[in-house]
PDB file of C-alpha atoms in Angstrom:
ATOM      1  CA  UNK A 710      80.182 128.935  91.930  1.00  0.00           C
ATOM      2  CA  UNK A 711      76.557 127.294  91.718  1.00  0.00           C
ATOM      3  CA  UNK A 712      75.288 125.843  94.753  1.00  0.00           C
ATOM      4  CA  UNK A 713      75.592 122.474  93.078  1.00  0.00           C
ATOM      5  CA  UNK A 714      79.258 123.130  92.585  1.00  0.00           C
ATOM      6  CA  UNK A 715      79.259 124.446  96.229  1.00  0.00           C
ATOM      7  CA  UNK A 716      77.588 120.877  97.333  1.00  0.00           C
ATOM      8  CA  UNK A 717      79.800 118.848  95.030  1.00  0.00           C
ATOM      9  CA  UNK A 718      83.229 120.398  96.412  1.00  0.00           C
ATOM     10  CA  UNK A 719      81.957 120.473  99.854  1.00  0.00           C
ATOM     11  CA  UNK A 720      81.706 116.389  99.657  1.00  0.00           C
ATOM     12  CA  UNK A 721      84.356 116.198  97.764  1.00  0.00           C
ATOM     13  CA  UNK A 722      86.432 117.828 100.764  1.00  0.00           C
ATOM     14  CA  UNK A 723      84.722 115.658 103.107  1.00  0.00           C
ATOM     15  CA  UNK A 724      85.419 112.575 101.660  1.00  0.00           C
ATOM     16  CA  UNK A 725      89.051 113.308 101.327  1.00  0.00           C
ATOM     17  CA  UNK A 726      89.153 113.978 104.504  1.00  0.00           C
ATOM     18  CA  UNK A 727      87.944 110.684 105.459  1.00  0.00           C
ATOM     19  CA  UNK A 728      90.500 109.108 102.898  1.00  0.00           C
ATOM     20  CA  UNK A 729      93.363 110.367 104.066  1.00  0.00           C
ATOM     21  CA  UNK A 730      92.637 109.732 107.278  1.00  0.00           C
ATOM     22  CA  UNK A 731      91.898 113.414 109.069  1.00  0.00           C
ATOM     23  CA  UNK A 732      89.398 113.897 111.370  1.00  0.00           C
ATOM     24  CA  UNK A 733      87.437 117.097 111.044  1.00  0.00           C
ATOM     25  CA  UNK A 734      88.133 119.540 113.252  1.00  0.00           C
ATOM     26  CA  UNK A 735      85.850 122.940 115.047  1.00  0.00           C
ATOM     27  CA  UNK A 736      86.930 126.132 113.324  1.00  0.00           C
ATOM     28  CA  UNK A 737      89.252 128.429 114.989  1.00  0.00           C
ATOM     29  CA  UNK A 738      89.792 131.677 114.495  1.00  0.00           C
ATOM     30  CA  UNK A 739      90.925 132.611 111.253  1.00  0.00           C
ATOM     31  CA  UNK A 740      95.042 132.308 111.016  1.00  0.00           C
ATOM     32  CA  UNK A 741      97.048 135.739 110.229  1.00  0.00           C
ATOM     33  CA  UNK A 742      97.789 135.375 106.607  1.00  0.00           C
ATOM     34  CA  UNK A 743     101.371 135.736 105.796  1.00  0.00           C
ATOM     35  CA  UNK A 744     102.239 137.828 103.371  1.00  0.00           C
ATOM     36  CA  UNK A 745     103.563 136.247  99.973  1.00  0.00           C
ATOM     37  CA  UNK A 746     106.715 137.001  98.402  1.00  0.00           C
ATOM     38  CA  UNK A 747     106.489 140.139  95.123  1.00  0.00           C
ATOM     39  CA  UNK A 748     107.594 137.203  92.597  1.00  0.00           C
ATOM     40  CA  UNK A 749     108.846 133.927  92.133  1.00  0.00           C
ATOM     41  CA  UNK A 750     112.367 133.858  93.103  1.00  0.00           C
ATOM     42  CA  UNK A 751     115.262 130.998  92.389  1.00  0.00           C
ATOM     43  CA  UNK A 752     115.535 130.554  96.311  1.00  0.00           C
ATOM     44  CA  UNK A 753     111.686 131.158  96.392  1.00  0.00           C
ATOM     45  CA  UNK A 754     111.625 128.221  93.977  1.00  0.00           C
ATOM     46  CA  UNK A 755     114.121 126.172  95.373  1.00  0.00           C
ATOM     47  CA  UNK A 756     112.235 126.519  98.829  1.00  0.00           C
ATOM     48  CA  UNK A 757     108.849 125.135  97.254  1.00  0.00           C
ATOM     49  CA  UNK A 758     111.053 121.813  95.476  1.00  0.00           C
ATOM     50  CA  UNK A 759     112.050 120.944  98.452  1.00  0.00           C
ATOM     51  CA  UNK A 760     108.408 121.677 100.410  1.00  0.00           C
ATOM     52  CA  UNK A 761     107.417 119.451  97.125  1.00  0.00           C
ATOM     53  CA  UNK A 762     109.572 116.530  97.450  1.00  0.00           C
ATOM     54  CA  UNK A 763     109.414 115.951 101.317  1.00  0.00           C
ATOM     55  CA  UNK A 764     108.812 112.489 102.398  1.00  0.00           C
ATOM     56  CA  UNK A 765     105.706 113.839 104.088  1.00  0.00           C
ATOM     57  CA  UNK A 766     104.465 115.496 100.735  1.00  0.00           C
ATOM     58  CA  UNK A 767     105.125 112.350  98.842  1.00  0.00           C
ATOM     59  CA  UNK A 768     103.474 109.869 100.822  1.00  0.00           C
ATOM     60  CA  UNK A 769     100.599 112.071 101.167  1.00  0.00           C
ATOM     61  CA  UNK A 770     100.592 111.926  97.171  1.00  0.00           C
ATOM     62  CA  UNK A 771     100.440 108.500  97.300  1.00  0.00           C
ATOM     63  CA  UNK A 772      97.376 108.602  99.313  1.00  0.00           C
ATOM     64  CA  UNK A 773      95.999 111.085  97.346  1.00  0.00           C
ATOM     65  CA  UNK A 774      96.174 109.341  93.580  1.00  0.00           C
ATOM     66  CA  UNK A 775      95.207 106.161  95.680  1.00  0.00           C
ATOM     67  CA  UNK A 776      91.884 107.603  96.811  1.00  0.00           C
ATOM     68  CA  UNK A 777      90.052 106.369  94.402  1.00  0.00           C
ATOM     69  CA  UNK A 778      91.737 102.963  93.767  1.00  0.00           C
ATOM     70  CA  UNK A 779      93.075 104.040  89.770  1.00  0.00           C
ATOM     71  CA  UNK A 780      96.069 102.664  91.380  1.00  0.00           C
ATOM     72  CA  UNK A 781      97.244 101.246  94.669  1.00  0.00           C
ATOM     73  CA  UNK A 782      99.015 102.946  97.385  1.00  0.00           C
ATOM     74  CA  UNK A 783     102.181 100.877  96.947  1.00  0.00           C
ATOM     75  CA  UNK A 784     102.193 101.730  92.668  1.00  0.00           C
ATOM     76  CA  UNK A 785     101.397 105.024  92.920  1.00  0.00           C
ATOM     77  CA  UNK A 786     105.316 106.791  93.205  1.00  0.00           C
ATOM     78  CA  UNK A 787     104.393 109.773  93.282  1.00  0.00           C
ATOM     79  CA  UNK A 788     107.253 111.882  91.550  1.00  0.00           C
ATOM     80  CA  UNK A 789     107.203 116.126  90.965  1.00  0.00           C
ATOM     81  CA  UNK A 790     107.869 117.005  87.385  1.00  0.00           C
ATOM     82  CA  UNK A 791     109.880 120.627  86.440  1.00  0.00           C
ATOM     83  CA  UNK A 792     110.247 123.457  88.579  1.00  0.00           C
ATOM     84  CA  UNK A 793     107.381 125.109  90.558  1.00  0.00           C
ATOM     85  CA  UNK A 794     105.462 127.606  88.853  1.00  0.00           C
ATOM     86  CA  UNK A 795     104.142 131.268  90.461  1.00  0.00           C
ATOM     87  CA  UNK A 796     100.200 131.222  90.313  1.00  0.00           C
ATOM     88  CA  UNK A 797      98.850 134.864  90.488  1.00  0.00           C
ATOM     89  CA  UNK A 798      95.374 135.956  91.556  1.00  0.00           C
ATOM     90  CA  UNK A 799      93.490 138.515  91.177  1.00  0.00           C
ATOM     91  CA  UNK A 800      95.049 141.574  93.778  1.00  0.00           C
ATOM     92  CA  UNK A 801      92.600 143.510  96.192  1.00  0.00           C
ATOM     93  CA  UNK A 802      94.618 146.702  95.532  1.00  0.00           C
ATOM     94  CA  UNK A 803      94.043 146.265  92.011  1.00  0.00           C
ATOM     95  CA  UNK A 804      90.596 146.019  93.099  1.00  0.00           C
ATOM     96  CA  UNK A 805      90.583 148.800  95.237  1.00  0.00           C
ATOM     97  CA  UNK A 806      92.245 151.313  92.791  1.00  0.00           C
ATOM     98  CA  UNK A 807      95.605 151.794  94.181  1.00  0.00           C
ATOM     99  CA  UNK A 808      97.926 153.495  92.116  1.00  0.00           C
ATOM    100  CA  UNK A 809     100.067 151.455  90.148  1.00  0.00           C
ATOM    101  CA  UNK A 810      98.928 148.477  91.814  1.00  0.00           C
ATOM    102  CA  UNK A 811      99.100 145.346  89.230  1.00  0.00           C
ATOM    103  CA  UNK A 812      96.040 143.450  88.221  1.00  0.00           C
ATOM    104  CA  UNK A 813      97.434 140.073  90.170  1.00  0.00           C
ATOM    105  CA  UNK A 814      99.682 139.507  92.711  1.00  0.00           C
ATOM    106  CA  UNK A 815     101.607 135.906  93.484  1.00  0.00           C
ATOM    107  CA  UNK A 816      99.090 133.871  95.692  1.00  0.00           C
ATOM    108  CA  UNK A 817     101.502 130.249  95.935  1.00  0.00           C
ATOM    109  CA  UNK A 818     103.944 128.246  93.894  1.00  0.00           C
ATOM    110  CA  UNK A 819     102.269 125.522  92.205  1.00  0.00           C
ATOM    111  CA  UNK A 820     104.216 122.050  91.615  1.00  0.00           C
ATOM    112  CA  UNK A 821     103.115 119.325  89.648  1.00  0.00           C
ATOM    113  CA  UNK A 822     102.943 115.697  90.639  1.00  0.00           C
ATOM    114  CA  UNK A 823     102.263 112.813  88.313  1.00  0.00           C
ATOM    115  CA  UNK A 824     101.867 109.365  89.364  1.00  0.00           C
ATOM    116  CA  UNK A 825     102.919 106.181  87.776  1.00  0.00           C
ATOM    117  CA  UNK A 826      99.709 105.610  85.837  1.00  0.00           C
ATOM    118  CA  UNK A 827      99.584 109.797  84.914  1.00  0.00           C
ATOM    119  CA  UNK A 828      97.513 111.014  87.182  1.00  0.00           C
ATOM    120  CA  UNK A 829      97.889 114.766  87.525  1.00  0.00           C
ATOM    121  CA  UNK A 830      97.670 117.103  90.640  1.00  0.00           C
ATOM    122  CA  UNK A 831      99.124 120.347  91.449  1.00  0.00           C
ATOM    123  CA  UNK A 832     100.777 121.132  94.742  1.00  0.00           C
ATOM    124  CA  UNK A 833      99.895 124.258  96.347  1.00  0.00           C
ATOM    125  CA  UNK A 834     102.869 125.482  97.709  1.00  0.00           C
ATOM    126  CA  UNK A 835     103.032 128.562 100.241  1.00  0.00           C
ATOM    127  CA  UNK A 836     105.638 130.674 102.415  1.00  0.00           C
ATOM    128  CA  UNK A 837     103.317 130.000 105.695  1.00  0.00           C
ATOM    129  CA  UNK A 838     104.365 131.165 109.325  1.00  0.00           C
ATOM    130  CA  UNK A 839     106.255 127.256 109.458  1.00  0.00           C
ATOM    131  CA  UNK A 840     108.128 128.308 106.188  1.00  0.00           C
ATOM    132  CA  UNK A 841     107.603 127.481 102.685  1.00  0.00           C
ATOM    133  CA  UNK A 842     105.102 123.987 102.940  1.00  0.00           C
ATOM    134  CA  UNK A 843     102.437 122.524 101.032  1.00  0.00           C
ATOM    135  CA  UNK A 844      98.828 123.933 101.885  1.00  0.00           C
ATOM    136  CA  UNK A 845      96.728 121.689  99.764  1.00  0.00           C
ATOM    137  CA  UNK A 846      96.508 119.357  96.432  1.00  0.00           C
ATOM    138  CA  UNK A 847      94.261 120.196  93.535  1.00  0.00           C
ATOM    139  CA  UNK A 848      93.284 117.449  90.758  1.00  0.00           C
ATOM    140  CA  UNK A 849      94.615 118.045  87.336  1.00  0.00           C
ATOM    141  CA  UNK A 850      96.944 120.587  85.695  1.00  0.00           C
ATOM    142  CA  UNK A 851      95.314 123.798  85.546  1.00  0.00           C
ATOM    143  CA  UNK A 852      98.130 126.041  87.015  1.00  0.00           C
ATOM    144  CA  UNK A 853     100.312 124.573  84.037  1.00  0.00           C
ATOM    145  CA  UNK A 854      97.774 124.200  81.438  1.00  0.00           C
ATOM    146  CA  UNK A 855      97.099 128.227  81.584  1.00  0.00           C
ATOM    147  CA  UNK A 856     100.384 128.969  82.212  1.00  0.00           C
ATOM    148  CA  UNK A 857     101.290 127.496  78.957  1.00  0.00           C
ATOM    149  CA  UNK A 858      98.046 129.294  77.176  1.00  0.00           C
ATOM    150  CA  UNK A 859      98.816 132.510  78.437  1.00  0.00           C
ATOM    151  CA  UNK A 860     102.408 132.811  77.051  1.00  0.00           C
ATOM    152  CA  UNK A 861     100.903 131.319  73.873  1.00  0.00           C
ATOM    153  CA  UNK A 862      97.935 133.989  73.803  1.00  0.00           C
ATOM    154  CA  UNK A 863      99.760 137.060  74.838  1.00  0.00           C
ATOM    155  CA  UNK A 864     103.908 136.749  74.892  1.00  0.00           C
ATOM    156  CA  UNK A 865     105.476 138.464  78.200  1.00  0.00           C
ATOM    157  CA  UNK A 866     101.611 138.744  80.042  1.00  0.00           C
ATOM    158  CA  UNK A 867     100.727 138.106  83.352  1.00  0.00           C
ATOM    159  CA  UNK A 868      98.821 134.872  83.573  1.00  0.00           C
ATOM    160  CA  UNK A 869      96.263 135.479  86.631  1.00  0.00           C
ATOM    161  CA  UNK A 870      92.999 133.624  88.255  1.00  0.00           C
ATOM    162  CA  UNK A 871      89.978 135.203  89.665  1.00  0.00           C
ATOM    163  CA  UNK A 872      88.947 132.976  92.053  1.00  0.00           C
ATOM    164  CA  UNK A 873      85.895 133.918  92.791  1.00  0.00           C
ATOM    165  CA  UNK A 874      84.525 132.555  89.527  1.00  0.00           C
ATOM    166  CA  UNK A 875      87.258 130.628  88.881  1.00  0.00           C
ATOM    167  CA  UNK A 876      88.040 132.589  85.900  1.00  0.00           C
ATOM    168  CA  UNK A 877      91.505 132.521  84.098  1.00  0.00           C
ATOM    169  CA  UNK A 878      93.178 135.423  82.153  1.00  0.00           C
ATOM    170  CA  UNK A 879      96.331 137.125  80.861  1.00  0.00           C
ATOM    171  CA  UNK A 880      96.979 140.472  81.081  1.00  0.00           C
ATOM    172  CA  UNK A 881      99.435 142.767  79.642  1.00  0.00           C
ATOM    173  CA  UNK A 882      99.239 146.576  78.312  1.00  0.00           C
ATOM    174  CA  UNK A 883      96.385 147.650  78.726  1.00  0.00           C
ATOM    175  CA  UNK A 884      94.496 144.246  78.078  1.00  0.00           C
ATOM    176  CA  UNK A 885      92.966 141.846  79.423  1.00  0.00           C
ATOM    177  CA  UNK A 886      92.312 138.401  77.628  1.00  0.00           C
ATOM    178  CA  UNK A 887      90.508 135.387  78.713  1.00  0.00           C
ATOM    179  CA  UNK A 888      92.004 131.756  78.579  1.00  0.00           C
ATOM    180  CA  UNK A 889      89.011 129.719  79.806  1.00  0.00           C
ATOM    181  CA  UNK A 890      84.730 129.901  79.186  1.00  0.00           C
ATOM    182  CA  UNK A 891      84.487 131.394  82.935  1.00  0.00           C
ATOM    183  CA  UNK A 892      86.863 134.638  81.434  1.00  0.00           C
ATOM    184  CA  UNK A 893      85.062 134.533  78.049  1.00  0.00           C
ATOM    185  CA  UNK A 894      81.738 134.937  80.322  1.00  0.00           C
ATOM    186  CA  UNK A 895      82.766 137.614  82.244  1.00  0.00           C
ATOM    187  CA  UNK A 896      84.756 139.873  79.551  1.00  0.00           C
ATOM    188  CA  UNK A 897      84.326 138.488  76.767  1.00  0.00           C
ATOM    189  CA  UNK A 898      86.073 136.178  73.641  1.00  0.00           C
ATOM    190  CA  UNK A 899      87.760 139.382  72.722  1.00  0.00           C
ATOM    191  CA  UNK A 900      88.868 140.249  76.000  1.00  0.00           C
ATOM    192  CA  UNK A 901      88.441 143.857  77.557  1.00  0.00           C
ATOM    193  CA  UNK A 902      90.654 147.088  78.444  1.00  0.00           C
ATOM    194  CA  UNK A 903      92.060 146.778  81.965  1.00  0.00           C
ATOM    195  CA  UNK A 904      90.466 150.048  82.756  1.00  0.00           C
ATOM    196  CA  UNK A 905      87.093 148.165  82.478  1.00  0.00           C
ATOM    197  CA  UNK A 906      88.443 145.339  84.064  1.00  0.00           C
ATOM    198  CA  UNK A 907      88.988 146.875  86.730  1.00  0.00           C
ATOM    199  CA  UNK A 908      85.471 148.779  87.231  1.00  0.00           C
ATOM    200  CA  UNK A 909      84.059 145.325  86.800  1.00  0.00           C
ATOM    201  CA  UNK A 910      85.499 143.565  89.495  1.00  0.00           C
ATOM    202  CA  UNK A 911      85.599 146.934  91.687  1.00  0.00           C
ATOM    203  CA  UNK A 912      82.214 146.747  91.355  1.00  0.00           C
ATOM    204  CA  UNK A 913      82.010 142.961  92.067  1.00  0.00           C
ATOM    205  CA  UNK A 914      84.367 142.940  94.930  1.00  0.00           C
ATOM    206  CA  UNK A 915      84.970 146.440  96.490  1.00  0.00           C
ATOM    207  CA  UNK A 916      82.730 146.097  99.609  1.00  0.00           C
ATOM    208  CA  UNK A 917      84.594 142.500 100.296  1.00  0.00           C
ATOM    209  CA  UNK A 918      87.978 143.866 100.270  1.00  0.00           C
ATOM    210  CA  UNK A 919      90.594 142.941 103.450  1.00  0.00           C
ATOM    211  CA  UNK A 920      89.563 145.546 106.027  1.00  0.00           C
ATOM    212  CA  UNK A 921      85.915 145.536 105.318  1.00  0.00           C
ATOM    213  CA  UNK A 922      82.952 144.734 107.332  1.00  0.00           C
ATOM    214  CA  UNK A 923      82.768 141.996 105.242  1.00  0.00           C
ATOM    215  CA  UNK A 924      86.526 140.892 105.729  1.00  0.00           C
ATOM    216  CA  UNK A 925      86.518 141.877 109.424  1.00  0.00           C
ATOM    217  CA  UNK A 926      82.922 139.590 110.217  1.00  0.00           C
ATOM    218  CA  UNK A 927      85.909 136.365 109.441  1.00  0.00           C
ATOM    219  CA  UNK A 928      84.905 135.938 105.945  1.00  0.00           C
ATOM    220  CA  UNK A 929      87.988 136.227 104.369  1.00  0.00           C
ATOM    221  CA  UNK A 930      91.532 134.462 105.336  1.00  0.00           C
ATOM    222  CA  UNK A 931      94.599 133.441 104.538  1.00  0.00           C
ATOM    223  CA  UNK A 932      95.687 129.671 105.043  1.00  0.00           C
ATOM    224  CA  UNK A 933      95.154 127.578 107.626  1.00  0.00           C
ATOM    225  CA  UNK A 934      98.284 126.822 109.727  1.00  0.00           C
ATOM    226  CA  UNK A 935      97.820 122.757 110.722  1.00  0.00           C
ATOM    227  CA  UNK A 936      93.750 122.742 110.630  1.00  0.00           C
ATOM    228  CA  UNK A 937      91.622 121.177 108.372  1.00  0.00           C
ATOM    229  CA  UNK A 938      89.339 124.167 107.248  1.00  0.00           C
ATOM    230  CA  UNK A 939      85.402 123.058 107.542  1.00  0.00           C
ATOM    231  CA  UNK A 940      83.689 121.912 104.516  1.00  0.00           C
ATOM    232  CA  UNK A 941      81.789 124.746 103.524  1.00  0.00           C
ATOM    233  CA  UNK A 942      84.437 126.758 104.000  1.00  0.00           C
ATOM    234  CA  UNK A 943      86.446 124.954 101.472  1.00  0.00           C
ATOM    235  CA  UNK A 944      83.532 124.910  99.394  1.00  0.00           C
ATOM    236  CA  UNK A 945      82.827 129.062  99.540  1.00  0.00           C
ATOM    237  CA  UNK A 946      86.612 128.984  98.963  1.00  0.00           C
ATOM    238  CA  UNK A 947      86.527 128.745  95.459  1.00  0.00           C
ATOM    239  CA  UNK A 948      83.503 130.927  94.826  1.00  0.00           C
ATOM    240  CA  UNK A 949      82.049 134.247  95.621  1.00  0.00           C
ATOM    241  CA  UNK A 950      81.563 133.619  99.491  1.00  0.00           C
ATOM    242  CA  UNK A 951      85.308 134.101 100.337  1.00  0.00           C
ATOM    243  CA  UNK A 952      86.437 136.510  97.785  1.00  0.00           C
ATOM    244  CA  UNK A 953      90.121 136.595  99.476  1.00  0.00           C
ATOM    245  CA  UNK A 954      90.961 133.069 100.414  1.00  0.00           C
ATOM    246  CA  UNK A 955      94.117 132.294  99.966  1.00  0.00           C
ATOM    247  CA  UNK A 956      92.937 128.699  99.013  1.00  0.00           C
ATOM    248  CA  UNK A 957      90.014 125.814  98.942  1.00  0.00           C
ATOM    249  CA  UNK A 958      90.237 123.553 101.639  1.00  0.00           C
ATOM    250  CA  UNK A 959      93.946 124.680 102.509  1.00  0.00           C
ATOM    251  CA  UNK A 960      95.438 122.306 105.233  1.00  0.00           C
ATOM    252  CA  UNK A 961      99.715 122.566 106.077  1.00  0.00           C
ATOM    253  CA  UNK A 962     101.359 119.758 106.125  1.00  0.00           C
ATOM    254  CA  UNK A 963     102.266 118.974 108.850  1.00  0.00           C
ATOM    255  CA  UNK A 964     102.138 115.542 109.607  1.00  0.00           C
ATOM    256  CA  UNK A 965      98.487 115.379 109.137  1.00  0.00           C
ATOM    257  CA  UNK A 966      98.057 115.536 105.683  1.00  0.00           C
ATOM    258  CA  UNK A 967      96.582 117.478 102.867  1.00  0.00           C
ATOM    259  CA  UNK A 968      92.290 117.922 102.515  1.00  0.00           C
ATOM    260  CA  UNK A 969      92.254 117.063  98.780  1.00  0.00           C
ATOM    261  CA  UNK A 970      90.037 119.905  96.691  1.00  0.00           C
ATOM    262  CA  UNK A 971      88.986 117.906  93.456  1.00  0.00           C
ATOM    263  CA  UNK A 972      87.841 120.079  90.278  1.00  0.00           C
ATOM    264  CA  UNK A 973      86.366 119.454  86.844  1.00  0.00           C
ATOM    265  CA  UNK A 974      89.151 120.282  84.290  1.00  0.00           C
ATOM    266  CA  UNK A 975      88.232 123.282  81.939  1.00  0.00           C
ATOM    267  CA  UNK A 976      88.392 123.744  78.422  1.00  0.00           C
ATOM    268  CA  UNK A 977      90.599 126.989  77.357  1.00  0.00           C
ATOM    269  CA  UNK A 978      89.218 129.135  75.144  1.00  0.00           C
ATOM    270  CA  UNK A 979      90.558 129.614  72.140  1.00  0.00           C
ATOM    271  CA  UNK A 980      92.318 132.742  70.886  1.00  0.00           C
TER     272      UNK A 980
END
């Protein structure tokens, strides 16, 4: 991430905040992350539907597609479309060269929610120490939109994010292809072998790896359990600062409401 991206998501964050009526809090010390579920399973999914539809979650929604007045709190009826969908980032023992380790792991359950007048957000949905809840709300339909790509691009892959550049892929064999111009920068329009994938982001990533110096100074996290996480925070979220975050700007719901993370939408690259 630029640091005009950096600057432009940390105010986005902030004025979120301020809409939805959250008042910024100190940081505490980073929460345990808890560990996410191997894959997406029917009670996994059923668990992150009903996170998803919550009166809480819903009238947060409304709030959220409000923000901006493209439609009024009252008109904007929120409503969650389809089941949730796994989202998979890039995994740190992939990173780290673990045997048989995969090249993503599940990271949260994304649903989506339209409103009335088709705005488009995706719900961020994680098993937290609480349970299953929602940890934030991203603009647009990007979980979806490379979901959809990826089984177009390469049948049976693993659809994946690295979130440090914000970089979207599918992988499966021994390949790795990219689905947006982030991927297509870092490996590629033809892709790469997942043996050099790998060497690439080991070489990117291996000294910010959970357990490191860099990991152990707080630099890395999991999500926030009831906190609003500090701007910059959010902001370093997305990019290379916080290389393991579970998520930009990630808030639980409970009762307090959701920091909004607002992003450009991408263009996929074509196959």
């Amino acid at each position: 991430m630029t640091q005009r991206a950096a600057t432009a998501a940390a105010a986005a964050v902030l004025a979120a905040t301020a809409l939805l009526g959250l008042a910024p809090q100190a940081a505490a010390a980073p929460a345990s992350p808890v560990p996410q579920p191997q894959s997406a399973t029917a009670e996994n999914k059923a668990a992150a539907a009903q996170a998803a539809t919550a009166p809480d979650t819903l009238a947060t929604l409304s709030r959220f597609f409000a923000r901006e007045g493209k439609v009024s709190l009252t008109a904007a009826r929120p409503r969650i479309e389809g089941e949730a969908i796994p989202v998979n980032h890039l995994s740190p023992e992939f990173v780290a060269g673990r045997a048989g380790a995969p090249v993503a792991r599940l990271e949260f359950l994304a649903g989506k929610a339209v409103s009335s007048d088709g705005q488009q957000a995706a719900l961020w949905i994680a098993r937290t120490e609480a349970g299953w809840q929602v940890v934030n709300i991203a603009t647009g339909d990007d979980e979806f939109r490379y979901a959809q790509l990826g089984a177009a691009k390469l049948p049976g892959g693993t659809v994946f994010r690295e979130p440090q550049i914000d970089a979207w892929y599918v992988a499966g064999g021994s390949r790795v292809l990219p689905l947006d111009e982030d991927a297509v920068r870092a490996v590629g329009a033809d892709g790469t072998t997942l043996a050099a994938y790998r060497v690439r982001v080991a070489r990117a990533y291996g000294d910010k790896l959970p357990g490191s110096a860099y990991a152990e100074g707080g630099m890395a996290g999991g999500y926030a359990e009831a906190e609003a996480v500090p701007a910059a925070a959010a902001a370093d979220a997305e990019g290379a600062g916080v290389p393991w975050a579970a998520g930009a700007g990630a808030l639980v719901l409970g009762g307090l409401g959701v920091a909004a993370v607002r992003r450009s939408r991408r263009v996929g690259a074509r196959a």
